[in-house]
PDB file of C-alpha atoms in Angstrom:
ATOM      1  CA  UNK A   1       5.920  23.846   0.483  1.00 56.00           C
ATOM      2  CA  UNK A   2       8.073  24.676   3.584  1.00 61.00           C
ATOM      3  CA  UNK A   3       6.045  24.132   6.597  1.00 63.00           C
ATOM      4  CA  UNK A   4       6.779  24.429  10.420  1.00 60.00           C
ATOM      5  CA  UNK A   5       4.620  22.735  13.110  1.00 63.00           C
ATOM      6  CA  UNK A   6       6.117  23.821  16.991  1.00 79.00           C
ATOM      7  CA  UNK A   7       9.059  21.335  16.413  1.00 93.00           C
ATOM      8  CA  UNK A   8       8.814  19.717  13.162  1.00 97.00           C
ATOM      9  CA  UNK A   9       9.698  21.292   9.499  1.00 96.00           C
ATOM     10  CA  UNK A  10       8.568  19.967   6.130  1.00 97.00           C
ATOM     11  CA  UNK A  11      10.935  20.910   3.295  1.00 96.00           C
ATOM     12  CA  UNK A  12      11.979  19.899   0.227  1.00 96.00           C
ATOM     13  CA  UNK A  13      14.904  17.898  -0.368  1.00 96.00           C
ATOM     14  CA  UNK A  14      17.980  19.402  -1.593  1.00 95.00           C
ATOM     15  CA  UNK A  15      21.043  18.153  -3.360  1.00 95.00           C
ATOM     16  CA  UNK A  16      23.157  19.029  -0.498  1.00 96.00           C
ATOM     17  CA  UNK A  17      20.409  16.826   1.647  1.00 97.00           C
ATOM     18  CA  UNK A  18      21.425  13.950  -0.295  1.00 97.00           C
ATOM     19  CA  UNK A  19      24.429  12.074   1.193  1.00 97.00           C
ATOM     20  CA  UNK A  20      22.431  12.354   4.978  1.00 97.00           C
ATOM     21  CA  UNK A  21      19.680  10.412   3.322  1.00 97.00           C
ATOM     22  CA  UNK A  22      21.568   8.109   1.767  1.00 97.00           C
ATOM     23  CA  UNK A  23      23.800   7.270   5.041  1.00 96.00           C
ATOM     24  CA  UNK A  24      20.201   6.534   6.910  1.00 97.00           C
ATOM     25  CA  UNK A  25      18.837   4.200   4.178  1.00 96.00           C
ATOM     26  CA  UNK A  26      21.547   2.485   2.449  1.00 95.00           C
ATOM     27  CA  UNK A  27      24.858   2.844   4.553  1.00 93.00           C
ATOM     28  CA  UNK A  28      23.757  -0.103   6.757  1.00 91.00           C
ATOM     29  CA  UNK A  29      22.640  -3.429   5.433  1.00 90.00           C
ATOM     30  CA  UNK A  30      19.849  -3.991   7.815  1.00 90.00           C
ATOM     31  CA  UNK A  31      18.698  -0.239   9.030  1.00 93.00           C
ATOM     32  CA  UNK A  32      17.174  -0.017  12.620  1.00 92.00           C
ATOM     33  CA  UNK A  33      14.054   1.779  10.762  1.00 94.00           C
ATOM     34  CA  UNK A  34      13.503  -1.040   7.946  1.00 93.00           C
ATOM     35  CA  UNK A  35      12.431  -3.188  11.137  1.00 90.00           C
ATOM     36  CA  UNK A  36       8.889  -0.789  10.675  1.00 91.00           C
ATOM     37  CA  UNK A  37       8.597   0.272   7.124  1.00 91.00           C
ATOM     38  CA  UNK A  38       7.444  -2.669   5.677  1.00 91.00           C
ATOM     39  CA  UNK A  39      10.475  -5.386   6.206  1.00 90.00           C
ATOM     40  CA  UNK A  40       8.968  -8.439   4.536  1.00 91.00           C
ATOM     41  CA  UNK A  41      10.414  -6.363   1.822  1.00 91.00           C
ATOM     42  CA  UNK A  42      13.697  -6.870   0.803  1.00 91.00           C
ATOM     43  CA  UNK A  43      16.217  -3.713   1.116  1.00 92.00           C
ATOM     44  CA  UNK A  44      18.601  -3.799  -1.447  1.00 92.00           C
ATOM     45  CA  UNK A  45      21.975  -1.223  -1.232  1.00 91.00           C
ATOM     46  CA  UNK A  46      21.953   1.477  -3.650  1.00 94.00           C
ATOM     47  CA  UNK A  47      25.538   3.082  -4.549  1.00 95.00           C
ATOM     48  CA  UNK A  48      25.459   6.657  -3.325  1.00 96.00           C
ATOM     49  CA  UNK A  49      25.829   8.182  -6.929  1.00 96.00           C
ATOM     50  CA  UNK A  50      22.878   6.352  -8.144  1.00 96.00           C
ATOM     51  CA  UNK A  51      21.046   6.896  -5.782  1.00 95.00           C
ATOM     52  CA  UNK A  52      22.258  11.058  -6.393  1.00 95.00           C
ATOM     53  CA  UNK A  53      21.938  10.488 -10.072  1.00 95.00           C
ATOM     54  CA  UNK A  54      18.591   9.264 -10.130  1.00 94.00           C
ATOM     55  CA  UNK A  55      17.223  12.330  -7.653  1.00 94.00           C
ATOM     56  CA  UNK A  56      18.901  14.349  -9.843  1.00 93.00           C
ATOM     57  CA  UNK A  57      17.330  13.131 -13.014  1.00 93.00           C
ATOM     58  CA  UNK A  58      13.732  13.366 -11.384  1.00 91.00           C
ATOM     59  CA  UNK A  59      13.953  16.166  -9.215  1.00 90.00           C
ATOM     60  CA  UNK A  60      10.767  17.705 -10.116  1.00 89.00           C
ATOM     61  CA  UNK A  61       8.955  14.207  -8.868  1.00 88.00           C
ATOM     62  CA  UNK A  62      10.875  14.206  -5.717  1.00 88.00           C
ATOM     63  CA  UNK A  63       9.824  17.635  -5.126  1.00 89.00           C
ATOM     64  CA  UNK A  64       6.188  16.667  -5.635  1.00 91.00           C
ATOM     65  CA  UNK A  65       6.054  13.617  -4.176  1.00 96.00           C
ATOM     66  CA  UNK A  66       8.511  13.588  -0.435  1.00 97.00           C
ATOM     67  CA  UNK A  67       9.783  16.219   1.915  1.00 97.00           C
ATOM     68  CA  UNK A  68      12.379  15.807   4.542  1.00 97.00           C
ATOM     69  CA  UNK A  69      11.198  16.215   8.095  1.00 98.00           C
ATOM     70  CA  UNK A  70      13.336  18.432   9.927  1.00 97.00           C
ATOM     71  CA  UNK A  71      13.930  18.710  13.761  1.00 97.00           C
ATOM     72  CA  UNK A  72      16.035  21.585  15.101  1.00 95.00           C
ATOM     73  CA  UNK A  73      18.184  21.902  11.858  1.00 94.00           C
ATOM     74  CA  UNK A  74      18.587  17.925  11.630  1.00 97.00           C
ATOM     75  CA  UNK A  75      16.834  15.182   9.386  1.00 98.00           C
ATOM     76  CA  UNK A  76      14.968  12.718  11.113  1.00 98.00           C
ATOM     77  CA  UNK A  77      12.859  11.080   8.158  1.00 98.00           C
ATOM     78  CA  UNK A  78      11.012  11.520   5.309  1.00 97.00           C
ATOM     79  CA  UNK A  79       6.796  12.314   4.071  1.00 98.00           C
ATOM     80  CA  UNK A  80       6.133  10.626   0.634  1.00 97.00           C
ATOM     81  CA  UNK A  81       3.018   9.991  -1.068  1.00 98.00           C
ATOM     82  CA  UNK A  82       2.281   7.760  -4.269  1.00 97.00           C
ATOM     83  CA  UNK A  83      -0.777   7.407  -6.129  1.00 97.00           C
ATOM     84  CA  UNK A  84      -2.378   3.856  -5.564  1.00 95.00           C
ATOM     85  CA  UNK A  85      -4.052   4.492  -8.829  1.00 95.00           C
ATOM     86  CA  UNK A  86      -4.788   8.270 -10.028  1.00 95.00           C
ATOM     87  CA  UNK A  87      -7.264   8.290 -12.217  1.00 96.00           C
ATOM     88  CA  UNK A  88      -9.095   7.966  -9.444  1.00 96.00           C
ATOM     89  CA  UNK A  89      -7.331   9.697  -7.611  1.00 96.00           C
ATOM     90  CA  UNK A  90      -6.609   7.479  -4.831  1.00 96.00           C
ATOM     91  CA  UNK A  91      -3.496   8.607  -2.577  1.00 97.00           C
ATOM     92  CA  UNK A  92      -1.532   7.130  -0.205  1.00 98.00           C
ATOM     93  CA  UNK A  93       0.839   8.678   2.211  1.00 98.00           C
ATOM     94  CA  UNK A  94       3.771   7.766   3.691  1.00 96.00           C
ATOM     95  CA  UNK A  95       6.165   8.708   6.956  1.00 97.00           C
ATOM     96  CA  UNK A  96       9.660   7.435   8.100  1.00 97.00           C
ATOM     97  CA  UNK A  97      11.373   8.830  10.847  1.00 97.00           C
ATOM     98  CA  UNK A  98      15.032   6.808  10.554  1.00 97.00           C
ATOM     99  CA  UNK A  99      16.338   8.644  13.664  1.00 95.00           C
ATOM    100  CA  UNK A 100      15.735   5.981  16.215  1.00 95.00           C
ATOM    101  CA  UNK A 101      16.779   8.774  18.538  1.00 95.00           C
ATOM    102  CA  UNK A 102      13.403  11.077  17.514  1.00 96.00           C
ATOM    103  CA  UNK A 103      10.952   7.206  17.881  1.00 95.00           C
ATOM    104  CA  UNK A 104       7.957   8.218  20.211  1.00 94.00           C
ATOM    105  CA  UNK A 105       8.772  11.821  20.814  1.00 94.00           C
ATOM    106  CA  UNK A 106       5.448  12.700  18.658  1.00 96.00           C
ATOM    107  CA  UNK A 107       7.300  13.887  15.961  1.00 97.00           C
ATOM    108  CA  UNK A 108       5.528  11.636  13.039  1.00 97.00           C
ATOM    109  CA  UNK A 109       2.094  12.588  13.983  1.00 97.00           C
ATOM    110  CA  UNK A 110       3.567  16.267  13.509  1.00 97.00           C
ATOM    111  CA  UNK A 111       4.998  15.412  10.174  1.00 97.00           C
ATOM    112  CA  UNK A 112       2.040  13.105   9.299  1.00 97.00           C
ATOM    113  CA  UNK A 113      -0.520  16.588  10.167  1.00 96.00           C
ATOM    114  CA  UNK A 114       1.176  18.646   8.113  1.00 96.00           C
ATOM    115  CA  UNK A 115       1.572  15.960   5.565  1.00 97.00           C
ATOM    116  CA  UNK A 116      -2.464  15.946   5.249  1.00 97.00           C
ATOM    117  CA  UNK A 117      -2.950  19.219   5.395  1.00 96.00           C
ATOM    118  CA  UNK A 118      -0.589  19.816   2.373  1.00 96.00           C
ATOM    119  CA  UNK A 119      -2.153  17.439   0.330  1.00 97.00           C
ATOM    120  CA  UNK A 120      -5.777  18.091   0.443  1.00 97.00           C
ATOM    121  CA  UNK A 121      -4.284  21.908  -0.032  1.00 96.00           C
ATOM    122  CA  UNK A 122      -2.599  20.731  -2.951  1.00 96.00           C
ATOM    123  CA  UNK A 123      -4.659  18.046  -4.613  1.00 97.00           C
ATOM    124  CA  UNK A 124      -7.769  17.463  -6.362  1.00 96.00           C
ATOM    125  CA  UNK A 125      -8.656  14.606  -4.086  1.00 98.00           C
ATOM    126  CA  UNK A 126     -11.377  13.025  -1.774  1.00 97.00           C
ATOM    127  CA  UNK A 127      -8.944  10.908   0.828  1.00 98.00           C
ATOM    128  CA  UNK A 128      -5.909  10.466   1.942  1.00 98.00           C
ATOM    129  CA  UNK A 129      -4.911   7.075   3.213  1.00 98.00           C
ATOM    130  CA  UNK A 130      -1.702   5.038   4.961  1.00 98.00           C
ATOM    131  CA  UNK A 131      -1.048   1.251   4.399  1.00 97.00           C
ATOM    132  CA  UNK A 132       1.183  -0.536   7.338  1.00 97.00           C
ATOM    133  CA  UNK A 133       1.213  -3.339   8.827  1.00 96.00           C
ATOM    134  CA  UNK A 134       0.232  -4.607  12.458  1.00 97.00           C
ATOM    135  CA  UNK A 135       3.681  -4.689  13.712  1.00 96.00           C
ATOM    136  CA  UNK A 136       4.041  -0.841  13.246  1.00 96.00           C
ATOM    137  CA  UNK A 137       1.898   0.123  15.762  1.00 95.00           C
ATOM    138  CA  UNK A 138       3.633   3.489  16.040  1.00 95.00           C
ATOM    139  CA  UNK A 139       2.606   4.010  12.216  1.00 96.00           C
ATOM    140  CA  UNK A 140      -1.072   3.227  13.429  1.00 97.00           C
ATOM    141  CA  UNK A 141      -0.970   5.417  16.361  1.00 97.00           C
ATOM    142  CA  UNK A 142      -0.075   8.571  14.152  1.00 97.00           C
ATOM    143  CA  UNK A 143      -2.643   7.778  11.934  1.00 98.00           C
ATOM    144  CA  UNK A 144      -5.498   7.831  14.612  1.00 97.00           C
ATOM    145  CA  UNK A 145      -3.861  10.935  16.198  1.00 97.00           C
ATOM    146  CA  UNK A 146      -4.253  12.881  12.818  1.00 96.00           C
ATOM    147  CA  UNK A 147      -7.878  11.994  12.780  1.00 97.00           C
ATOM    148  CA  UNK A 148      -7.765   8.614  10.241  1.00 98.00           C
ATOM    149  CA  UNK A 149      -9.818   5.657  10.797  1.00 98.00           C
ATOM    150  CA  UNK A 150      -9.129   1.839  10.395  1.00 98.00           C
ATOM    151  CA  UNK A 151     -10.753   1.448   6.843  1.00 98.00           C
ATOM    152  CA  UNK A 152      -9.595  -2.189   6.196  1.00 97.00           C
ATOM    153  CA  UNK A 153      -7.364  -5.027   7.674  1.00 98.00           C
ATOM    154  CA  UNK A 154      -6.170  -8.125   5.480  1.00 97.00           C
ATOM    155  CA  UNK A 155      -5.376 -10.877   8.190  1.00 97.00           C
ATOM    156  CA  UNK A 156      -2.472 -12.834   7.883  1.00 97.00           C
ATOM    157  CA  UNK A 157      -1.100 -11.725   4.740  1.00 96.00           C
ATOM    158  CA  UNK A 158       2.054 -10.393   6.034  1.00 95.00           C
ATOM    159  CA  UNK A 159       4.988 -13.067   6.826  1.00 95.00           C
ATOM    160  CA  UNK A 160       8.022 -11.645   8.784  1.00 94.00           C
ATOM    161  CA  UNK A 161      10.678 -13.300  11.133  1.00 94.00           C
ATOM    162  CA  UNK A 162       8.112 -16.573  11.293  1.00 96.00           C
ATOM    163  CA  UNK A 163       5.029 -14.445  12.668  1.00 96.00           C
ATOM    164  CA  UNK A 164       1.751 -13.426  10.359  1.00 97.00           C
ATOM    165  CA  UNK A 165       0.748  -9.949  10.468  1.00 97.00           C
ATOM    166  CA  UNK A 166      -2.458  -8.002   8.897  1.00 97.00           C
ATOM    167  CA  UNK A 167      -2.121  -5.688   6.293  1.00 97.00           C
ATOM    168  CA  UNK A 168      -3.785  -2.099   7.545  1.00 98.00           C
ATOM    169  CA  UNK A 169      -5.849   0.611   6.015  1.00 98.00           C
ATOM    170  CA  UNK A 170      -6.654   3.935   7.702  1.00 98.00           C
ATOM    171  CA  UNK A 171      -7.504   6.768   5.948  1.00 98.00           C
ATOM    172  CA  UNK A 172      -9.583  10.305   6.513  1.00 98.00           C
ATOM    173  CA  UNK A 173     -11.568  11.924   3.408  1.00 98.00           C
ATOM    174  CA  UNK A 174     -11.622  15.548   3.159  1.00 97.00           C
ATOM    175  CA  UNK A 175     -14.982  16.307   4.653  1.00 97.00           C
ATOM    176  CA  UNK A 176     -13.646  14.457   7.932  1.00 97.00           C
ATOM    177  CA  UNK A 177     -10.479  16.420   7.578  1.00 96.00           C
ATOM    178  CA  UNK A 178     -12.053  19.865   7.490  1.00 95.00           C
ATOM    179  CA  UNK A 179     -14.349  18.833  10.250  1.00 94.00           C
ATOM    180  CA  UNK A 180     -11.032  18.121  12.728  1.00 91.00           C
ATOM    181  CA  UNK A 181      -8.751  20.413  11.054  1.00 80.00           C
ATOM    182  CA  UNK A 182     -10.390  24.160  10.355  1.00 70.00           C
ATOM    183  CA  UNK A 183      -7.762  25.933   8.375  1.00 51.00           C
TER     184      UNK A 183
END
């Protein structure tokens, strides 16, 4: 799946992708992005060659699972999804755009539309769902934008830099989806 949007491209990662990634997740200690994705979570450096040896040795999983967004010829972030538990077939998506540079430009909600779209093309399933936080109200935004809806919120279980956050659901199931979204 290689998809375009007006400004945003979906693609697959490639080896020669590789050392960009690796410079916007692990180069720095504390990336400017980790502040959003989830940073009660502690980021731990990866070498560059394990982090290219372990792509490399699960390519096929990559391929299925992320795509780099692409602006213009440069990456900006990342889609993922992982399965919260399959045999049910409950999926959740993912979205990081580490370019600080590309932050409110609309971008995401691109990336996060085609995201969707691709995986209720691809996959036998009834939902797709994000899980952030309420400090990434950016993350929340491009949710709502792409049609989800606020499906659950776990007060206070979130503890970062001495402040409690909620935990967030949103999600849209397929019938939703098709509703907003006629192919």
């Amino acid at each position: 799946m290689n998809s375009t949007s007006s400004r945003v491209t979906l693609r697959k990662i490639e080896e020669k992708d590789l050392e960009t990634l690796w410079n916007y997740i692990y180069k720095e200690e504390s990336p400017q992005w980790k502040q959003w994705d989830a940073p009660y979570f502690e980021h731990k450096p990866v070498p560059f060659e394990d982090y290219k040896s372990k792509f490399l040795k699960n390519t096929d999983q990559y391929n299925d699972r992320q795509r780099i967004i692409e602006v213009e010829g440069n990456i900006i972030g990342t889609v993922s999804f992982y399965w919260e538990y399959e045999p049910t077939r409950w999926l959740e998506a993912g979205i990081v755009i580490y370019d600080p540079d590309y932050w409110n430009g609309g971008y995401g909600t691109e990336a996060l539309l085609q995201w969707v779209d691709h995986l209720f093309e691809t996959k036998e399933i009834g939902r797709v769902g994000i899980t952030t936080w309420s400090g990434n109200e950016r993350m929340m935004k491009a949710a709502e934008k792409v049609g989800m809806k606020l499906e659950g919120r776990m007060r206070k279980c979130r503890y970062y830099n001495g402040v409690y956050y909620d935990s967030i659901r949103m999600g849209i199931i397929r019938e939703e989806w098709d509703q907003l979204h006629t192919r």
